């Protein structure tokens, strides 16, 4: 862990970026004594950063603190105006509840920070996964151009736009601290998993359980207990934008729950605007995170309205339920239709049969992760409590949706029409739907924990147990629930993250030799050099790791015909005059040859035969090398 000390400024900056903008807005528009408000600060901060980064280039501003401060001030001003009409929250929490929430968040942040820092291995390590190529290069380009808008981020992989919430915060961390791109990314990701995620799930649970002190503590502990999220997205893909979008979903759902509890018109307006703000932030995190928020919100709102209709038995409540159900159905059908993905991107196959899928989903332990006993017990207890208390059934609604989506994606046959309709916007990828299970399962587990806690208190009261035994039982219970952080569910997933971030001699993206050569690249090449190489071998990371422009920034880009020609024929440069002519036209100066190790599919390596396994010649001069496969050639005589 000593190597992380030098990265502390970057981690501190990431923390402040997540806390301050949203904290200002929540203090301006609501009360500072309600944990369910300031726990929303990280999600609001991410939203503000994504919006500010989108607007900045449109008004001629470089992405940095200035546009962030301007948008923060505007949103805070709106909050102040709304507060004038709606007032502060109806009731402030006690000092004990505030301290419990703060302490629980600090404990979760510390635990998650340590767990994931150990999994990353070192601050300069990168995830050895193909999606990381575009994310690393996108951050490098955003810092270089002072632009982290969706259009700039999309340009890295030659598309019109790409959700920018993760990139906006991460770019600021790199720019403000001068950290390397890998170190800045790791610092920002520690902020997302250790602050944004636990705060988001805590605010959801606080909203659902009326700010119960124990609920905050249990939610904070459980945020560390699942392998499917957030660890999965730091191994599968890697899916950094999805990580941020999903981490914000509970905060968005919390805003929906809080809005449902408003009775005054001004309070309802303010609550709906907060929902819209966070929904926009979730969308800028990732569109399929927005779909998850929509599905969870529909389930929560409709189940709440159903519970009210059953309890009150008024015609107005039933009509409200019917109209809401029709409205959500229409919105969901239209939204699912708009966000459909092509057959090329949605061909992920199911993993298992329906029974296996349901078993994994019910225990929130997908991908064959070993269930953690404490979590399994709490989930069963939560289901029992919900059945005995029908008013608690809305707490099960989001979990039911998450289970349905996962079971459909991982258990139905690949051509099943229900599967294609429901899960296509997630590319029919069971991994992306597996990651929804923890955030929906935690409220159910908290319900179970509170049921056990309340039963224990009643039992101790009947026995007239001395105070010290109750304190001892509470300490043991707290330690037990926090033990989920070292349960098998998380151990398995974190070991996979550790493997993904390791430099080895046969790493799929960058080997130790290739990284060493990239580290020397600034000394061996001119600042304005243009480098060609196969992006499938990691050669394109010369942009992110060495600050040198490359011909292709991502493996899924759309190279020009001239570049496609060179990728296949550059090795013939001594015998084919057209190669030299094309090199001269494109202004290419160097070739990075990292052999034929492909990050995804070895059969695709043939596409780049012209820039792999080269030999020195009249036009290819060996400048530097490391090990048997990592070599840098300078092109001369063209």
XYZ file of C-alpha atoms in Angstrom, residues 517-518 520-525 531-532 542 589-594 620-626 629-635:
31
model
C 8.900 0.313 -23.710
C 5.956 2.720 -23.570
C 10.615 5.140 -22.545
C 8.693 6.352 -25.584
C 8.832 10.088 -24.687
C 12.627 9.861 -24.657
C 12.828 7.993 -27.954
C 10.327 9.943 -30.075
C 2.795 6.200 -34.397
C 1.172 3.274 -36.154
C 1.066 5.203 -26.620
C 6.896 8.503 -38.132
C 7.131 5.311 -36.056
C 5.803 1.774 -35.757
C 5.102 0.099 -32.411
C 5.295 -3.634 -32.910
C 3.978 -5.608 -29.949
C 12.380 0.361 -40.778
C 15.095 1.246 -38.271
C 14.944 -0.411 -34.843
C 15.085 2.360 -32.246
C 14.285 0.535 -29.007
C 13.103 -2.833 -27.774
C 12.195 -4.664 -24.583
C 8.220 -8.896 -28.754
C 8.074 -5.187 -27.848
C 9.870 -3.072 -30.456
C 9.852 0.510 -31.717
C 10.793 1.213 -35.351
C 11.461 4.581 -36.955
C 10.339 4.953 -40.572
